[in-house]
Coordinates of N, CA and C in Angstrom, one line a residue:
M197 N -97.9 61.8 -42.6 CA -97.6 62.2 -41.3 C -96.0 62.3 -41.2
P198 N -95.5 63.4 -40.9 CA -94.0 63.6 -40.9 C -93.4 62.7 -39.9
S199 N -92.0 62.3 -40.1 CA -91.4 61.5 -39.2 C -90.8 62.2 -38.0
Q200 N -90.5 61.6 -37.0 CA -89.8 62.4 -35.8 C -88.3 62.3 -36.1
N201 N -87.8 63.2 -36.9 CA -86.4 63.0 -37.1 C -85.8 64.3 -37.4
R202 N -86.4 65.5 -36.8 CA -85.9 66.8 -37.1 C -85.4 67.4 -35.6
V203 N -84.1 67.9 -35.6 CA -83.6 68.1 -34.4 C -83.6 69.6 -34.2
T204 N -83.9 70.1 -32.8 CA -84.0 71.4 -32.6 C -82.6 71.9 -31.9
P205 N -82.3 73.2 -31.8 CA -81.2 73.6 -31.0 C -81.0 73.1 -29.6
F206 N -82.1 72.8 -29.0 CA -82.1 72.0 -27.7 C -81.5 70.5 -27.8
G207 N -81.5 70.1 -29.0 CA -81.1 68.8 -29.1 C -82.4 67.8 -29.1
E208 N -83.6 68.3 -29.0 CA -84.8 67.5 -29.1 C -85.0 67.0 -30.5
I209 N -85.6 65.9 -30.6 CA -86.1 65.3 -31.9 C -87.6 65.5 -32.1
I210 N -87.9 66.1 -33.0 CA -89.4 66.4 -33.2 C -89.8 66.1 -34.6
A211 N -91.2 65.9 -34.7 CA -91.7 65.6 -36.1 C -92.2 67.0 -36.6
T212 N -91.8 67.2 -38.0 CA -92.2 68.5 -38.6 C -92.1 68.2 -40.1
P213 N -92.9 68.8 -40.9 CA -92.6 68.6 -42.4 C -91.4 69.2 -43.0
E214 N -90.9 70.2 -42.4 CA -89.6 70.9 -42.9 C -88.4 69.9 -42.7
R215 N -87.5 69.7 -43.6 CA -86.3 68.7 -43.6 C -85.1 69.5 -43.2
G216 N -85.0 70.8 -43.5 CA -83.7 71.5 -43.2 C -82.7 71.3 -44.5
T217 N -81.5 71.8 -44.2 CA -80.4 71.7 -45.1 C -79.2 70.8 -44.8
M218 N -79.1 70.2 -43.7 CA -78.2 69.3 -43.1 C -78.7 68.0 -42.5
Y219 N -77.9 67.0 -42.7 CA -78.2 65.5 -42.3 C -77.4 65.1 -41.2
G220 N -77.4 64.1 -40.6 CA -76.8 63.5 -39.4 C -77.2 62.4 -38.7
N221 N -76.4 61.9 -37.8 CA -76.9 60.8 -37.0 C -76.2 60.7 -35.7
R222 N -76.9 59.9 -34.7 CA -76.4 59.6 -33.4 C -76.4 58.1 -33.2
G223 N -76.6 57.5 -34.3 CA -76.6 55.8 -34.1 C -78.2 55.5 -34.3
C224 N -78.4 54.4 -33.9 CA -79.9 53.9 -34.2 C -80.7 54.3 -33.0
L225 N -81.7 55.1 -33.3 CA -82.5 55.7 -32.2 C -84.0 54.9 -32.1
V226 N -84.2 54.1 -32.9 CA -85.6 53.6 -33.0 C -85.8 52.1 -32.6
N227 N -87.1 51.7 -32.3 CA -87.3 50.4 -31.7 C -87.7 49.7 -33.1
S228 N -88.0 48.3 -33.0 CA -88.4 47.6 -34.0 C -89.6 48.0 -34.8
D229 N -90.3 49.0 -34.2 CA -91.6 49.6 -34.9 C -91.2 50.9 -35.7
G230 N -89.8 51.2 -35.5 CA -89.3 52.4 -36.2 C -89.7 53.8 -35.5
R231 N -90.0 53.6 -34.2 CA -90.4 54.8 -33.3 C -89.1 55.2 -32.5
I232 N -88.9 56.4 -32.4 CA -87.8 57.0 -31.5 C -88.0 56.5 -30.2
V233 N -86.9 55.9 -29.5 CA -87.1 55.5 -28.2 C -85.9 55.9 -27.2
R234 N -84.8 56.6 -28.0 CA -83.8 57.1 -27.3 C -83.2 58.4 -28.0
Q235 N -82.4 59.2 -27.2 CA -82.0 60.4 -27.8 C -80.5 60.1 -28.5
F236 N -79.9 59.2 -28.2 CA -78.5 58.8 -28.8 C -78.3 57.4 -28.3
K237 N -77.5 56.6 -29.3 CA -76.9 55.3 -29.2 C -75.5 55.4 -29.2
E238 N -74.7 56.3 -29.8 CA -73.3 56.6 -29.7 C -73.0 57.9 -29.4
I239 N -71.6 58.1 -29.1 CA -71.2 59.4 -28.7 C -70.8 60.2 -29.9
R240 N -70.6 59.3 -30.9 CA -70.2 60.1 -32.2 C -71.4 60.8 -32.9
W241 N -71.6 62.1 -32.8 CA -72.8 62.7 -33.5 C -72.3 63.4 -34.6
L242 N -72.9 63.2 -35.8 CA -72.1 63.7 -36.9 C -73.1 64.7 -37.7
I243 N -72.5 65.6 -38.4 CA -73.2 66.4 -39.5 C -72.8 66.1 -40.8
C244 N -73.8 65.7 -41.6 CA -73.5 65.2 -42.8 C -74.2 66.2 -44.0
V245 N -73.9 65.8 -45.3 CA -74.5 66.7 -46.3 C -75.8 65.9 -46.6
L246 N -76.6 66.4 -47.4 CA -77.9 65.6 -47.7 C -77.7 64.8 -48.8
K247 N -76.8 64.9 -49.6 CA -76.5 64.1 -50.7 C -75.0 63.7 -50.8
F248 N -74.5 62.5 -51.0 CA -73.1 62.0 -50.9 C -72.9 60.7 -51.9
K249 N -72.4 61.0 -53.0 CA -72.0 59.8 -53.9 C -73.2 59.0 -54.3
G250 N -74.4 59.5 -54.2 CA -75.6 58.8 -54.7 C -76.0 57.8 -53.6
R251 N -75.7 57.8 -52.5 CA -76.0 57.0 -51.5 C -77.5 57.1 -50.9
R252 N -78.2 56.1 -50.7 CA -79.4 56.2 -50.0 C -79.5 55.4 -48.9
H253 N -80.2 55.8 -47.8 CA -80.0 55.2 -46.4 C -81.6 55.2 -46.0
P254 N -82.1 54.2 -45.4 CA -83.4 54.1 -44.9 C -83.3 55.0 -43.6
I255 N -84.2 56.0 -43.4 CA -84.0 57.0 -42.4 C -84.5 56.4 -41.0
M256 N -85.4 55.7 -41.0 CA -86.1 55.1 -39.7 C -86.0 53.8 -39.5
A257 N -85.1 53.0 -40.2 CA -85.1 51.5 -40.1 C -84.4 51.1 -38.9
P258 N -85.1 50.0 -38.2 CA -84.6 49.3 -37.0 C -83.2 48.8 -37.4
G259 N -82.3 48.9 -36.5 CA -80.9 48.3 -36.6 C -80.0 49.1 -37.5
R260 N -80.4 50.1 -38.0 CA -79.6 51.0 -38.8 C -79.6 52.3 -38.2
Y261 N -78.6 53.2 -38.5 CA -78.4 54.5 -37.9 C -79.7 55.5 -38.2
T262 N -80.3 56.2 -37.6 CA -81.3 56.8 -37.6 C -81.0 58.1 -38.3
G263 N -81.4 58.6 -39.5 CA -81.2 59.8 -40.3 C -81.7 61.1 -39.5
L264 N -81.2 62.0 -39.3 CA -81.6 63.2 -38.7 C -81.4 64.3 -39.4
F265 N -82.3 65.4 -39.3 CA -82.2 66.7 -40.1 C -82.1 67.9 -39.2
F266 N -81.3 68.7 -39.8 CA -81.2 70.1 -39.2 C -81.5 71.3 -40.1
L267 N -81.9 72.3 -39.4 CA -82.2 73.5 -40.3 C -81.0 74.0 -41.0
D268 N -79.8 74.1 -40.1 CA -78.6 74.5 -40.8 C -77.4 73.9 -39.9
E269 N -76.2 74.3 -40.3 CA -74.9 73.8 -39.5 C -74.9 74.3 -38.2
A270 N -75.4 75.6 -37.9 CA -75.4 76.2 -36.6 C -76.2 75.5 -35.6
T271 N -77.4 75.0 -36.1 CA -78.4 74.2 -35.2 C -77.6 73.0 -34.9
A272 N -77.1 72.2 -35.9 CA -76.3 70.9 -35.4 C -75.3 71.2 -34.5
L273 N -74.5 72.1 -34.7 CA -73.4 72.4 -33.7 C -74.0 72.7 -32.4
A274 N -75.0 73.4 -32.2 CA -75.6 73.8 -30.9 C -76.0 72.5 -30.1
T275 N -76.3 71.4 -30.9 CA -76.8 70.2 -30.2 C -75.6 69.5 -29.9
G276 N -74.4 69.6 -30.3 CA -73.1 69.0 -29.8 C -72.7 68.1 -31.0
H277 N -73.2 68.1 -32.2 CA -72.8 67.4 -33.4 C -71.6 68.1 -34.0
R278 N -70.8 67.4 -34.8 CA -69.6 67.9 -35.5 C -69.6 67.5 -36.9
P279 N -68.9 68.0 -37.7 CA -68.8 67.7 -39.2 C -68.2 66.3 -39.3
C280 N -69.0 65.5 -40.3 CA -68.5 64.2 -40.6 C -67.2 64.2 -41.4
A281 N -66.3 63.2 -41.0 CA -64.9 63.2 -41.6 C -64.9 62.6 -43.0
E282 N -66.1 62.1 -43.4 CA -66.1 61.4 -44.7 C -66.8 62.4 -45.7
C283 N -68.1 62.6 -45.6 CA -68.8 63.4 -46.6 C -68.4 65.0 -46.5
Q284 N -67.9 65.4 -45.4 CA -67.5 66.8 -45.1 C -66.1 66.8 -44.7
R285 N -65.1 66.2 -45.4 CA -63.8 66.2 -45.0 C -63.1 67.3 -44.7
E286 N -63.2 68.3 -45.8 CA -62.7 69.6 -45.7 C -63.1 70.3 -44.4
R287 N -64.4 70.3 -44.2 CA -64.8 71.2 -43.1 C -64.5 70.4 -41.7
F288 N -64.4 69.0 -42.0 CA -64.0 68.4 -40.5 C -62.6 68.7 -40.2
E289 N -61.7 68.9 -41.2 CA -60.1 69.0 -41.0 C -60.1 70.6 -40.5
M290 N -61.0 71.3 -41.1 CA -61.1 72.9 -40.6 C -61.5 72.9 -39.1
F291 N -62.7 72.2 -38.8 CA -63.1 72.2 -37.6 C -62.2 71.7 -36.5
R292 N -61.7 70.5 -36.7 CA -60.7 70.0 -35.7 C -59.6 70.7 -35.4
M293 N -58.8 71.3 -36.5 CA -57.6 72.1 -36.2 C -57.9 73.3 -35.4
R294 N -59.1 73.9 -35.7 CA -59.5 75.2 -34.8 C -60.0 74.6 -33.4
W295 N -60.6 73.6 -33.3 CA -61.0 72.9 -32.0 C -59.8 72.8 -31.2
A296 N -58.7 72.2 -31.8 CA -57.5 71.9 -31.1 C -56.8 73.2 -30.6
M297 N -56.7 74.1 -31.4 CA -56.2 75.5 -31.1 C -56.8 76.0 -30.0
E298 N -58.2 76.1 -30.0 CA -58.8 76.9 -29.1 C -59.2 76.1 -27.8
N299 N -59.0 74.7 -27.7 CA -59.0 73.9 -26.6 C -57.8 73.1 -26.3
P300 N -56.9 73.9 -26.1 CA -55.5 73.1 -25.7 C -55.6 72.3 -24.6
E301 N -56.3 72.6 -23.5 CA -56.5 71.7 -22.3 C -57.0 70.3 -22.5
R302 N -57.7 70.2 -23.8 CA -58.7 69.1 -24.1 C -57.7 68.0 -25.0
T303 N -56.6 68.4 -25.6 CA -55.7 67.5 -26.4 C -54.6 68.1 -26.5
D304 N -53.6 67.0 -26.7 CA -52.1 67.4 -27.2 C -52.0 67.3 -28.5
F305 N -52.9 67.0 -29.3 CA -52.7 66.7 -31.0 C -53.1 68.2 -31.7
P306 N -52.4 68.6 -32.6 CA -52.8 69.7 -33.4 C -53.9 69.2 -34.4
R307 N -54.1 67.9 -34.7 CA -55.1 67.4 -35.5 C -55.8 66.1 -34.5
P308 N -56.6 66.4 -33.6 CA -56.8 65.3 -32.7 C -57.8 64.4 -33.4
P309 N -57.6 63.0 -33.0 CA -58.5 62.1 -33.7 C -59.9 62.4 -33.2
A310 N -60.9 62.0 -34.1 CA -62.3 62.3 -33.9 C -62.9 61.8 -32.5
P311 N -62.4 60.6 -32.1 CA -63.0 60.1 -30.8 C -62.6 61.1 -29.6
V312 N -61.5 61.8 -29.8 CA -61.1 62.6 -28.6 C -62.0 63.8 -28.5
I313 N -62.3 64.4 -29.8 CA -63.4 65.3 -29.8 C -64.8 65.1 -29.5
D314 N -65.1 63.8 -29.9 CA -66.6 63.2 -29.6 C -66.7 63.1 -28.2
A315 N -65.5 62.7 -27.5 CA -65.5 62.4 -26.0 C -65.9 63.7 -25.2
V316 N -65.3 64.8 -25.5 CA -65.5 65.9 -25.0 C -66.7 66.6 -25.2
L317 N -67.3 66.5 -26.6 CA -68.5 67.0 -26.8 C -69.7 66.4 -26.1
H318 N -69.5 65.0 -25.9 CA -70.5 64.2 -25.3 C -70.5 64.6 -23.7
A319 N -69.5 64.9 -23.1 CA -69.5 65.4 -21.8 C -70.0 66.8 -21.7
E320 N -69.9 67.6 -22.7 CA -70.6 69.0 -22.6 C -72.1 68.7 -22.9
R321 N -72.4 68.0 -23.7 CA -73.9 67.8 -24.1 C -74.7 67.3 -22.7
L322 N -74.1 66.6 -21.9 CA -74.7 65.9 -20.7 C -74.4 66.9 -19.6
G323 N -73.5 67.8 -19.6 CA -73.3 68.8 -18.6 C -74.4 69.9 -18.5
T324 N -74.1 70.8 -17.5 CA -74.9 72.0 -17.0 C -74.6 73.0 -18.3
K325 N -75.6 73.7 -18.7 CA -75.4 74.7 -19.7 C -75.0 75.9 -19.0
P326 N -73.9 76.8 -19.3 CA -73.3 77.9 -18.6 C -74.4 79.1 -19.1
I327 N -74.5 80.0 -18.2 CA -75.1 81.2 -18.2 C -74.4 82.3 -18.6
C328 N -74.8 83.2 -19.4 CA -74.4 84.5 -20.0 C -75.0 85.5 -19.7
K329 N -74.6 86.6 -19.1 CA -75.4 87.8 -18.9 C -75.2 88.8 -20.0
D330 N -74.1 88.8 -20.8 CA -73.9 89.8 -21.8 C -73.7 88.9 -23.1
I331 N -74.4 88.7 -24.1 CA -74.2 87.9 -25.2 C -73.3 88.6 -26.2
Y332 N -72.9 89.8 -25.9 CA -71.8 90.5 -27.1 C -70.5 89.8 -26.9
D333 N -70.2 89.1 -26.0 CA -68.9 88.4 -25.9 C -69.0 87.1 -26.7
L334 N -70.2 86.7 -27.1 CA -70.3 85.5 -27.8 C -70.2 85.6 -29.3
P335 N -69.7 84.6 -29.9 CA -69.5 84.9 -31.5 C -70.8 84.5 -32.4
D336 N -70.8 85.0 -33.4 CA -71.8 84.6 -34.4 C -72.0 83.2 -34.7
G337 N -73.3 82.6 -34.7 CA -73.5 81.3 -34.8 C -73.8 80.5 -33.6
T338 N -73.6 81.3 -32.4 CA -73.9 80.7 -31.3 C -75.5 80.7 -30.9
F339 N -75.9 79.6 -30.3 CA -77.3 79.6 -29.7 C -77.6 79.9 -28.4
V340 N -78.4 80.6 -27.9 CA -78.8 81.0 -26.6 C -80.3 80.7 -26.3
S341 N -80.7 80.7 -25.1 CA -82.1 80.8 -24.7 C -82.3 81.4 -23.3
S342 N -83.4 82.1 -23.2 CA -83.7 82.7 -21.7 C -84.8 82.0 -21.1
D343 N -85.5 80.9 -21.8 CA -86.7 80.4 -21.1 C -86.8 78.8 -21.4
D344 N -85.7 78.2 -22.0 CA -85.8 76.9 -22.3 C -86.8 76.7 -23.2
R345 N -87.5 77.6 -23.9 CA -88.7 77.2 -24.8 C -88.3 77.7 -26.2
D346 N -87.7 79.0 -26.2 CA -87.3 79.5 -27.5 C -85.8 79.5 -27.7
A347 N -85.3 79.2 -28.7 CA -83.7 79.2 -29.1 C -83.6 80.3 -29.9
Y348 N -82.4 81.1 -29.6 CA -82.0 82.3 -30.6 C -80.6 82.2 -31.1
L349 N -80.5 82.4 -32.3 CA -79.2 82.4 -33.0 C -78.7 83.9 -33.0
L350 N -77.4 84.0 -32.4 CA -76.5 85.2 -32.3 C -76.0 85.5 -33.8
K351 N -76.2 86.6 -34.4 CA -75.6 87.0 -35.5 C -75.5 88.7 -35.6
A352 N -74.3 89.1 -35.7 CA -74.0 90.6 -35.7 C -74.7 91.4 -34.5
G353 N -74.6 90.8 -33.5 CA -75.3 91.5 -32.2 C -76.8 91.4 -32.1
K354 N -77.3 90.6 -32.8 CA -78.8 90.4 -32.9 C -79.2 89.0 -32.8
L355 N -80.4 88.7 -32.3 CA -80.9 87.4 -31.9 C -82.0 87.1 -32.9
F356 N -81.8 86.0 -33.6 CA -83.0 85.4 -34.5 C -83.5 84.3 -33.8
R357 N -84.9 84.2 -33.8 CA -85.6 83.0 -33.1 C -85.5 82.0 -34.1
W358 N -85.2 80.9 -33.8 CA -85.2 79.5 -34.4 C -86.7 79.0 -34.6
T359 N -87.1 78.6 -35.8 CA -88.3 77.8 -36.0 C -87.9 76.6 -37.0
P360 N -88.7 75.6 -37.0 CA -88.4 74.5 -38.0 C -88.3 75.2 -39.5
G361 N -88.9 76.0 -39.8 CA -88.7 76.6 -41.2 C -87.8 77.6 -41.4
G362 N -87.1 78.2 -40.3 CA -86.2 79.1 -40.6 C -86.2 80.1 -39.5
Y363 N -85.4 81.4 -39.5 CA -85.3 82.2 -38.5 C -86.1 83.4 -38.6
E364 N -86.8 83.9 -37.6 CA -87.7 85.0 -37.6 C -86.8 86.3 -37.5
L365 N -87.4 87.5 -37.8 CA -86.7 88.8 -37.8 C -85.9 89.0 -36.4
P366 N -84.8 89.7 -36.4 CA -84.0 89.8 -35.1 C -84.9 90.7 -34.1
I367 N -84.6 90.4 -32.8 CA -85.3 90.9 -31.7 C -84.2 91.6 -30.9
S368 N -84.5 92.3 -29.8 CA -83.6 92.8 -28.9 C -82.8 91.9 -28.1
A369 N -81.4 92.1 -28.2 CA -80.6 91.2 -27.5 C -80.7 91.2 -26.0
K370 N -81.6 92.2 -25.4 CA -81.6 92.1 -24.0 C -83.0 91.5 -23.4
I371 N -83.8 90.8 -24.4 CA -85.1 90.2 -24.1 C -84.7 89.0 -23.1
G372 N -85.4 88.9 -22.0 CA -85.3 87.8 -21.1 C -83.9 87.4 -20.6
S373 N -83.0 88.3 -20.7 CA -81.7 87.9 -20.2 C -81.6 87.8 -18.8
P374 N -80.8 87.0 -18.1 CA -79.5 86.3 -18.7 C -79.9 85.1 -19.6
F375 N -78.9 84.6 -20.4 CA -79.2 83.7 -21.3 C -78.3 82.4 -20.9
K376 N -79.0 81.3 -21.2 CA -78.4 80.0 -21.1 C -77.7 79.8 -22.5
I377 N -76.5 79.3 -22.5 CA -75.7 79.1 -23.9 C -76.0 77.6 -24.3
L378 N -76.6 77.5 -25.3 CA -76.8 76.0 -25.8 C -75.7 75.4 -26.5
T379 N -74.9 76.2 -27.3 CA -73.9 75.6 -28.1 C -72.8 75.3 -27.0
P380 N -72.1 74.0 -27.2 CA -71.1 73.5 -26.3 C -69.9 74.7 -26.3
A381 N -69.4 74.6 -25.1 CA -68.2 75.6 -24.8 C -67.2 75.5 -25.9
S382 N -66.8 74.2 -26.0 CA -65.6 74.0 -26.9 C -65.8 74.4 -28.3
I383 N -67.2 74.3 -28.8 CA -67.6 74.7 -30.1 C -67.8 76.3 -30.2
V384 N -68.2 76.8 -29.1 CA -68.1 78.4 -29.0 C -66.7 79.0 -29.3
R385 N -65.8 78.3 -28.6 CA -64.5 78.8 -28.9 C -64.0 78.4 -30.4
V386 N -64.4 77.5 -31.0 CA -64.3 77.2 -32.5 C -64.7 78.5 -33.4
L387 N -66.2 78.8 -32.9 CA -66.7 79.8 -33.6 C -66.1 81.2 -33.5
K388 N -65.5 81.4 -32.3 CA -64.7 82.7 -32.0 C -63.6 82.8 -32.8
A389 N -63.0 81.6 -33.0 CA -61.7 81.5 -33.6 C -61.8 81.7 -35.3
G390 N -63.2 81.8 -35.7 CA -63.4 82.2 -37.1 C -63.8 81.0 -38.0
Y391 N -64.3 79.9 -37.3 CA -65.0 78.9 -38.0 C -66.2 79.3 -39.0
P392 N -66.1 79.1 -40.2 CA -67.2 79.9 -41.1 C -68.5 78.8 -41.0
V393 N -69.3 79.1 -40.0 CA -70.6 78.2 -39.9 C -71.5 78.5 -40.9
D394 N -71.9 77.7 -41.5 CA -73.3 77.8 -42.5 C -74.5 77.9 -41.9
L395 N -75.2 79.1 -42.2 CA -76.3 79.7 -41.6 C -77.7 79.4 -42.6
H396 N -78.7 79.1 -42.2 CA -79.9 79.0 -43.0 C -80.2 80.5 -43.6
S397 N -80.7 80.5 -44.9 CA -80.8 81.6 -45.8 C -81.7 82.6 -45.2
T398 N -82.7 82.1 -44.3 CA -83.5 83.3 -43.8 C -83.0 84.2 -42.8
V399 N -81.9 83.9 -42.2 CA -81.2 84.8 -41.4 C -80.6 86.1 -41.9
F400 N -80.5 85.9 -43.4 CA -80.0 87.1 -44.1 C -81.2 88.0 -44.7
G401 N -82.4 87.5 -44.3 CA -83.7 88.4 -44.8 C -84.1 87.9 -46.2
P402 N -85.1 88.5 -46.6 CA -85.8 88.2 -48.0 C -84.9 88.6 -49.1

């Protein structure tokens, strides 16, 4: 039986056999029986690589951070996670410099400390999701939803429905509009500034 450790673009933690291409954590989310009992323990939500320096971590162990899995980086960003400063140092530096440039009202630092970014992202995660009537103003890599049930990745003016195993063929960008923007606003600005978000291979077709 698969563990409940896969994250959807809505930030929900589900059980599914697919593991995805990215790893991360939000602190310890399980009780003494190893069952998920909370959505987060810390406001530092990380995106990590699947393998790093041969380290092995017990995924659902009580008292240890709970290992989570994402289909791709775009999915993780949509939930408010950001690149890890250790296992993804180069991407973290790229991310935070663009984040600072595109969110000047949030920080006075050109390379803001990670806790500054984490605090802003946490507030955005807990806040109301903005509504957009025209998705063509949004950058590639942004996630939206029109019904709080299906999440869609925007790429090249098309919408790709998210599933645990990958993206489905693109559909009309007008379906069910207006759209709720799932990706936090400060991260949408980072994507618009040209941050090269990693996407699952299924978005590029067979």
